[in-house]
């Protein structure tokens, strides 16, 4: 069985402006030189997209072992001609054999695989409403083809694209699965678990190809790894990417080395805090709308999806980077449900130590921070410290995280100048510098550390503001124990709501105002003022309360 990919498509893809972190030669070397398990789809697709001009004659010949023919810059893909047995389930057609190199020793293996693929289909297509893989117009039915064969030693599975004429930017695909997962290289999981994570990973690639056949590999692989845990939450094969990803935390989120597999954590953060798996589907729907063979729109697609939910790529990216340091199940907006598992797998960012002593200014310079990279600093000091980033640019974001000792509470500040008051009983202080925006660039910066000051207490900006019918959260960060009265006034200066508390030591406190006055009646929409008064100072913020009509 031979399927032809035309020379026209190859030229078009090869001329594209889509960037990758690896050439077709590097893909070839990974496909034939790896001595550990590999997801081969990315590298097969890279060769199909960009051709074999970088390869030698013998290397091109070796591609035939993977079902790829290249003659006169024309690429064709093929499957073994000895897969004479066929089993059909509701949505899939499995091609296999009971004899020879590609033999399946037990027919129950195929039946088990079919059950898994149907489970994957039901979950992602029927339940979560992702688009099904586009049907092959050259086929007599809509069944999706899966070929079960003796893949190279370290391959889980492969999803191939075809050049059958369908509406752009979609493309037809098919999957190759192993005829067994008995090797020691797969021994961390049972055979069923290996089938499960491979089936969901490769089928999610098939789904992706139905949305956008041009999409960048980092977006494809990060969401494919995310899809594994979304359905098979207890297998945790994705944990194997965590240690390497956090050890290279300064790499860009859209880096397309093996780092991209660990970037699933970005989409996991979106899943948990911004609308669940429906938002991941929306990201792919936006990818379909913005698809281009000559321009990378991966970040723009995600940003468009998040904008529909009142957020943005930049905001989500920065929050994810904070969550990656805190790594706690009780951190609210910065939590992960599997934080304990991530941490046990190596989920803690590497940090550069900076020691600060009162009266001795310090500075640290970093050169060429790439877009969507983040550098973490461990600030070691017992004295209040003020930190400034120079130069201050919109593309550089500075955030500090200070954890209260023996409490699941964290003080988070952002800006080009941050004061950290160590009179609070702090367990650790971390500083994050991130490059954000949509400009392809890199940046040099210097952080300067000088003597800081005691803040007594602080009143953070209330949120949401305007409220749009939601309760308003008021954050108080108390450094020195004292009584603090928090009062809300209307524009006439009349008291609407009062909360008084005696704080016995350093702590954070979230107050919630639900729009009711002291008589329990809902106030009118309009402008209000929050005032927090302690022993030494008074702080104020404006809020706009809007009732849910």
XYZ file of C-alpha atoms in Angstrom:
549
model
C 0.000 0.000 0.000
C 1.613 3.297 -1.115
C 0.379 6.835 -0.571
C 2.013 9.693 -2.478
C 2.865 13.105 -1.038
C 3.226 15.475 -3.968
C 6.264 17.580 -4.794
C 4.043 20.673 -4.760
C 3.294 20.284 -1.065
C 6.943 19.694 -0.235
C 8.046 22.888 -1.944
C 5.314 24.855 -0.231
C 6.200 23.536 3.219
C 9.922 23.905 2.720
C 9.503 27.570 1.821
C 7.520 28.263 4.957
C 8.524 30.705 7.650
C 7.610 28.260 10.398
C 10.547 27.875 12.736
C 11.795 24.692 14.380
C 14.698 24.031 16.712
C 15.947 21.186 14.531
C 16.715 20.441 10.887
C 15.588 17.399 8.926
C 19.101 15.999 9.441
C 18.705 16.359 13.198
C 15.305 14.671 12.962
C 16.904 11.821 11.029
C 19.651 11.452 13.655
C 17.073 11.315 16.444
C 14.959 8.757 14.586
C 17.911 6.444 13.960
C 20.255 7.244 16.829
C 18.124 7.302 19.973
C 18.760 4.718 22.690
C 15.753 5.735 24.774
C 12.019 5.842 24.116
C 10.936 8.406 21.541
C 7.743 9.936 20.159
C 8.648 9.799 16.477
C 5.706 11.720 14.999
C 7.363 15.140 15.230
C 10.478 14.020 13.382
C 8.631 12.005 10.751
C 6.410 15.044 10.142
C 9.432 17.354 9.958
C 10.909 15.230 7.166
C 7.571 14.997 5.334
C 7.091 18.770 5.594
C 10.594 19.832 4.631
C 11.979 17.101 2.396
C 15.247 15.183 2.317
C 17.693 17.640 0.727
C 19.848 17.637 3.887
C 20.213 13.846 3.851
C 22.724 11.610 2.106
C 21.721 8.900 -0.355
C 22.223 6.189 2.258
C 20.191 8.128 4.832
C 17.345 8.542 2.349
C 17.503 4.795 1.742
C 17.280 4.164 5.500
C 14.015 6.124 5.654
C 12.372 3.207 3.864
C 12.634 1.319 7.173
C 10.111 3.854 8.499
C 7.814 3.649 5.485
C 9.128 6.762 3.691
C 10.291 6.819 0.063
C 12.066 9.830 -1.428
C 12.725 9.943 -5.160
C 13.492 13.116 -7.109
C 12.334 15.224 -4.136
C 9.002 13.407 -4.185
C 8.075 11.718 -0.916
C 5.722 8.783 -0.573
C 4.730 6.833 2.519
C 3.896 3.156 2.672
C 2.903 0.432 5.115
C 3.992 -3.235 5.202
C 2.205 -5.341 2.594
C 1.965 -8.352 4.910
C -0.651 -6.849 7.259
C -3.361 -9.055 5.779
C -5.577 -9.348 8.857
C -8.202 -6.658 9.465
C -10.300 -5.936 12.532
C -12.893 -3.172 12.448
C -14.337 -1.417 15.482
C -16.911 1.366 15.426
C -14.452 4.088 14.366
C -11.193 2.282 13.492
C -9.755 -0.281 11.091
C -6.779 -2.237 12.481
C -4.358 -3.828 10.012
C -2.155 -6.584 11.447
C -0.709 -10.041 10.825
C -0.238 -13.264 12.770
C 2.972 -14.198 10.955
C 6.460 -12.888 10.276
C 8.371 -9.945 11.723
C 5.236 -7.889 12.274
C 3.272 -10.714 13.888
C 0.823 -10.069 16.707
C 1.145 -13.134 18.915
C -2.323 -12.921 20.462
C -5.461 -11.589 18.697
C -6.667 -10.335 22.093
C -3.909 -7.730 21.828
C -5.757 -6.188 18.866
C -9.112 -6.393 20.634
C -7.618 -4.689 23.688
C -6.060 -1.979 21.522
C -9.395 -1.424 19.784
C -11.139 -0.950 23.132
C -8.547 1.643 24.132
C -8.841 3.596 20.881
C -12.633 3.601 21.132
C -12.313 4.901 24.693
C -10.007 7.667 23.461
C -12.397 8.523 20.621
C -15.395 8.634 22.951
C -13.613 10.891 25.434
C -12.155 13.454 23.037
C -14.699 13.449 20.214
C -18.012 12.530 21.843
C -17.496 14.026 25.320
C -15.094 16.958 24.858
C -16.271 17.775 21.310
C -12.883 17.965 19.627
C -13.074 17.595 15.851
C -12.644 14.021 14.655
C -9.710 13.286 12.336
C -10.632 14.304 8.813
C -11.859 11.356 6.729
C -9.866 10.110 3.762
C -11.920 10.886 0.619
C -10.145 8.017 -1.155
C -11.562 5.520 1.342
C -14.936 3.813 0.965
C -15.863 4.605 4.575
C -14.934 6.876 7.480
C -12.962 4.340 9.539
C -9.562 5.587 10.727
C -6.636 3.333 9.720
C -4.231 1.954 12.320
C -1.345 -0.308 11.280
C 0.117 -2.621 13.924
C 3.696 -3.602 13.153
C 7.171 -4.172 14.544
C 8.276 -0.561 14.988
C 11.914 0.341 15.775
C 12.974 -0.601 19.295
C 12.355 2.685 21.115
C 9.279 3.934 19.263
C 5.919 4.173 21.033
C 3.901 4.920 17.891
C 3.807 7.234 14.860
C 1.136 9.396 13.248
C 1.726 10.021 9.534
C 0.112 12.672 7.361
C -1.107 12.033 3.811
C -1.504 14.398 0.899
C -5.002 13.289 0.001
C -6.892 16.355 -1.172
C -8.995 17.772 1.681
C -9.939 21.278 2.727
C -6.884 23.232 3.940
C -5.447 23.527 6.581
C -6.503 19.986 7.548
C -4.760 16.842 6.364
C -5.551 13.140 6.387
C -3.517 10.940 8.717
C -3.023 7.365 9.870
C -1.301 5.771 12.873
C 1.287 3.032 13.318
C 1.274 1.179 16.652
C 3.693 -1.403 18.033
C 2.876 -5.102 17.799
C 3.915 -5.397 21.464
C 5.201 -3.306 24.371
C 7.087 -6.133 26.075
C 10.592 -4.657 25.877
C 12.478 -3.484 28.947
C 12.408 0.055 27.520
C 8.659 0.088 28.269
C 8.865 -1.674 31.629
C 7.881 1.337 33.758
C 4.258 0.662 32.806
C 2.107 -2.345 32.004
C 1.447 -3.223 28.382
C -2.101 -1.877 28.697
C -0.828 1.415 30.132
C 1.676 1.754 27.279
C -1.107 1.166 24.766
C -3.276 3.736 26.543
C -0.766 6.607 26.640
C 0.441 5.878 23.099
C -3.081 5.638 21.692
C -4.212 8.901 23.253
C -0.976 10.721 22.342
C -0.995 9.632 18.695
C -4.747 10.010 18.240
C -4.497 13.528 19.625
C -1.950 14.198 16.871
C -4.560 12.953 14.399
C -7.045 15.407 15.929
C -4.471 18.208 15.643
C -3.905 17.451 11.950
C -7.648 17.863 11.399
C -7.399 21.422 12.774
C -4.108 22.653 11.350
C -1.560 20.609 9.436
C 0.917 23.525 9.579
C 0.986 23.978 13.353
C 4.297 24.203 15.182
C 5.639 21.116 16.900
C 5.873 22.581 20.424
C 2.119 23.287 20.459
C 1.411 19.823 19.054
C 3.593 17.872 21.480
C 2.776 19.889 24.600
C -0.970 19.388 24.115
C -0.534 15.737 23.097
C 1.276 15.050 26.389
C -1.457 17.005 28.205
C -4.060 14.763 26.546
C -2.467 11.616 28.020
C -3.071 12.671 31.609
C -6.474 14.170 30.896
C -7.862 10.721 30.085
C -5.482 8.308 31.843
C -4.753 10.287 34.979
C -3.223 7.420 36.952
C -0.580 6.322 34.425
C 1.559 9.477 34.819
C 3.907 8.710 31.940
C 4.273 12.482 31.506
C 6.198 12.689 34.789
C 9.310 11.556 32.900
C 9.505 14.961 31.183
C 9.312 17.038 34.356
C 12.852 16.803 35.740
C 14.496 17.783 32.450
C 11.995 20.587 31.829
C 12.547 22.170 35.250
C 16.311 21.663 35.000
C 16.191 23.788 31.835
C 13.639 26.250 33.174
C 15.279 29.172 31.362
C 14.421 27.685 27.959
C 11.653 29.374 26.041
C 8.184 27.896 26.408
C 8.010 27.314 22.641
C 11.447 25.703 22.427
C 11.243 22.690 20.106
C 13.941 20.478 21.523
C 12.812 17.640 23.815
C 11.886 20.505 26.163
C 8.559 20.840 24.323
C 7.167 17.649 25.880
C 7.495 19.112 29.373
C 5.728 22.269 28.207
C 2.512 20.313 28.747
C 2.520 21.991 32.171
C 1.461 25.284 30.561
C -1.662 23.659 29.140
C -2.236 21.821 32.402
C -2.273 25.208 34.113
C -4.807 26.472 31.555
C -6.903 23.336 32.067
C -7.025 23.782 35.845
C -7.523 27.556 36.018
C -9.017 28.793 32.747
C -11.980 26.743 31.655
C -10.795 23.133 31.609
C -10.258 21.021 28.474
C -12.755 23.156 26.558
C -10.140 25.915 26.536
C -7.540 23.565 25.041
C -10.067 22.747 22.321
C -10.641 26.478 21.801
C -6.877 26.954 21.352
C -6.970 24.441 18.498
C -10.062 26.037 16.997
C -8.182 29.348 16.951
C -5.194 27.541 15.422
C -7.503 26.407 12.624
C -8.774 29.954 12.071
C -5.271 31.481 12.026
C -3.511 28.644 10.178
C -0.738 29.676 7.805
C 1.948 27.660 5.995
C 4.332 30.640 6.115
C 3.804 32.194 9.553
C 3.966 30.952 13.135
C 0.646 31.773 14.807
C 0.839 29.332 17.718
C 1.115 31.986 20.447
C -1.480 34.176 18.724
C -3.906 31.224 18.604
C -3.551 30.545 22.320
C -3.826 34.252 23.102
C -7.023 34.514 21.041
C -8.552 31.594 22.955
C -7.599 33.045 26.340
C -8.819 36.506 25.329
C -12.276 35.024 24.828
C -12.124 34.076 28.527
C -10.988 37.504 29.715
C -7.326 36.540 30.052
C -4.271 36.569 27.778
C -1.264 34.462 26.873
C 1.095 36.791 28.757
C -0.968 36.811 31.953
C -1.373 33.032 31.909
C 2.288 32.452 31.119
C 3.427 34.605 34.064
C 0.995 32.947 36.466
C 2.157 29.517 35.320
C 5.782 30.485 35.997
C 4.790 31.571 39.529
C 2.856 28.334 40.074
C 5.903 26.356 38.947
C 7.903 27.807 41.837
C 5.193 27.556 44.498
C 4.232 23.991 43.412
C 1.524 23.451 46.003
C -2.010 22.078 45.858
C -3.250 24.819 48.236
C -2.014 27.889 46.357
C -5.320 28.917 44.790
C -4.664 30.639 41.476
C -1.104 29.269 41.543
C -1.895 25.652 42.417
C -1.609 22.329 40.596
C -3.766 19.355 41.489
C -0.747 17.059 41.057
C 1.781 19.411 42.651
C 3.074 16.716 45.004
C 3.614 14.324 42.108
C 5.314 16.971 39.980
C 7.635 17.883 42.836
C 8.560 14.256 43.505
C 9.406 13.932 39.794
C 11.774 16.923 39.959
C 9.315 19.783 39.512
C 11.243 22.625 41.083
C 13.022 25.324 39.041
C 16.756 25.834 39.245
C 17.566 29.184 40.851
C 20.598 31.449 40.909
C 21.616 32.504 44.431
C 21.963 36.201 45.249
C 23.122 37.076 48.776
C 22.245 40.526 50.091
C 23.505 42.287 53.228
C 22.280 45.654 54.487
C 24.370 48.587 53.270
C 26.154 46.632 50.524
C 24.498 47.213 47.104
C 24.408 44.247 44.740
C 23.678 43.830 41.060
C 23.414 40.974 38.588
C 23.386 41.216 34.789
C 21.885 38.741 32.338
C 22.508 38.835 28.586
C 20.150 37.736 25.812
C 16.987 36.673 27.601
C 14.852 35.158 24.848
C 11.134 35.646 24.409
C 9.097 33.485 26.841
C 12.135 32.584 28.904
C 12.157 33.051 32.676
C 15.135 33.295 35.028
C 14.662 32.414 38.722
C 16.772 33.958 41.503
C 16.930 32.822 45.126
C 17.262 35.998 47.213
C 19.081 35.214 50.445
C 18.852 38.027 52.995
C 17.674 38.789 56.515
C 17.346 42.522 55.776
C 14.592 44.414 53.924
C 15.668 44.762 50.292
C 14.506 46.854 47.346
C 15.034 45.335 43.898
C 14.951 47.269 40.627
C 15.241 46.005 37.043
C 17.190 48.148 34.562
C 16.240 49.043 31.924
C 12.516 48.906 32.531
C 10.765 47.698 29.382
C 7.262 46.461 28.723
C 8.769 43.222 27.435
C 10.493 42.472 30.751
C 8.411 41.369 33.725
C 9.749 41.174 37.294
C 7.870 39.288 40.018
C 8.814 38.357 43.569
C 7.416 35.473 45.605
C 7.910 35.376 49.380
C 6.624 32.393 51.361
C 5.561 32.791 54.983
C 7.295 30.301 57.244
C 5.254 27.202 58.142
C 2.192 28.532 56.297
C 0.695 27.897 52.862
C 0.723 31.626 52.149
C 2.773 33.518 49.576
C 3.298 37.238 49.039
C 3.476 38.013 45.303
C 4.521 41.402 43.926
C 5.194 42.640 40.405
C 6.701 45.799 38.948
C 9.971 47.362 37.863
C 10.758 48.132 41.534
C 9.841 45.792 44.391
C 10.373 46.147 48.138
C 10.598 42.941 50.175
C 10.101 43.317 53.916
C 11.980 40.568 55.745
C 10.499 41.593 59.097
C 7.833 39.099 58.145
C 8.843 35.571 59.106
C 9.738 34.342 55.618
C 10.774 30.843 54.589
C 12.168 31.822 51.184
C 12.231 34.624 48.590
C 12.345 34.033 44.827
C 12.599 36.606 42.046
C 11.422 35.896 38.476
C 12.464 37.816 35.360
C 10.462 36.938 32.230
C 10.517 38.131 28.630
C 7.005 38.576 27.253
C 5.249 40.156 24.281
C 5.038 39.284 20.603
C 8.358 40.684 19.385
C 10.942 38.151 18.259
C 13.880 39.502 20.224
C 16.152 39.005 23.205
C 16.952 41.371 26.036
C 19.828 42.303 28.339
C 18.984 43.464 31.841
C 20.472 44.197 35.247
C 18.792 43.774 38.617
C 19.990 46.123 41.370
C 19.520 45.358 45.074
C 19.523 48.163 47.650
C 18.366 48.605 51.240
C 14.610 48.234 51.574
C 12.196 49.290 54.297
C 9.561 47.911 56.629
C 6.050 48.188 55.192
C 4.051 47.703 58.436
C 1.113 46.430 56.360
C -0.042 46.741 52.754
C -3.384 46.821 50.964
C -3.260 45.234 47.523
C -5.444 46.250 44.606
C -8.899 44.706 45.054
C -10.146 42.330 42.369
C -12.125 41.941 40.255
C -12.369 45.670 39.668
C -14.899 46.441 38.175
C -16.711 43.612 39.920
C -19.166 42.642 37.135
C -21.485 41.025 39.666
C -18.780 39.025 41.440
C -17.631 39.344 45.088
C -14.609 41.608 45.539
C -11.467 40.216 47.191
C -9.457 42.577 49.420
C -5.887 41.426 50.185
C -4.211 42.599 53.389
C -0.564 41.708 53.981
C 0.308 42.369 57.614
C 3.956 42.590 58.657
C 3.650 43.912 62.225
C 0.899 42.677 64.526
C -1.786 45.346 65.079
C -5.497 46.080 64.812
C -6.578 47.022 61.293
C -10.007 48.366 60.380
C -11.056 47.873 56.759
C -13.924 50.140 55.726
C -15.854 50.665 52.485
C -17.353 54.116 51.831
C -19.744 55.314 49.137
C -19.149 58.534 47.181
C -21.006 60.505 49.888
C -18.481 59.389 52.491
C -20.986 57.132 54.253
C -19.787 53.864 55.761
C -21.148 50.899 53.844
C -19.171 47.970 55.283
C -16.614 47.550 58.097
C -14.294 44.710 59.072
C -11.985 45.002 62.109
C -9.429 42.420 63.170
C -6.540 42.267 65.632
C -3.569 40.657 63.857
C -1.150 39.068 66.323
C 1.716 38.639 63.851
C 2.752 38.514 60.201
C 0.052 37.063 57.970
C -1.960 37.474 54.796
C -5.702 37.916 54.963
C -8.235 37.846 52.126
C -11.430 39.752 52.887
C -14.475 39.196 50.682
C -17.093 41.891 50.111
C -20.197 40.574 48.377
C -21.836 43.961 47.794
C -23.985 43.961 50.941
C -24.076 46.877 53.363
C -24.049 46.645 57.154
C -27.816 46.013 57.102
C -27.441 43.066 54.753
C -28.907 44.897 51.761
C -27.291 44.980 48.326
C -25.757 48.336 47.465
C -26.220 50.191 44.193
C -23.764 49.950 41.332
C -21.199 52.725 41.405
C -17.884 54.030 42.728
C -16.758 53.043 46.248
C -13.620 53.502 48.351
C -11.783 50.893 50.432
C -9.795 52.200 53.400
C -7.520 50.119 55.643
C -6.364 51.861 58.847
C -3.673 50.477 61.149
C -1.658 51.908 64.020
C 0.819 53.810 61.847
C -0.833 54.435 58.475
C -3.969 54.372 56.332
C -4.181 52.989 52.774
C -6.954 53.426 50.193
C -8.156 52.058 46.855
C -11.055 52.873 44.538
C -13.419 50.136 43.400
C -16.273 50.014 40.919
C -19.072 47.749 42.092
C -21.388 46.516 39.337
C -24.414 44.446 40.269
C -25.231 41.305 38.326
C -28.393 42.479 36.599
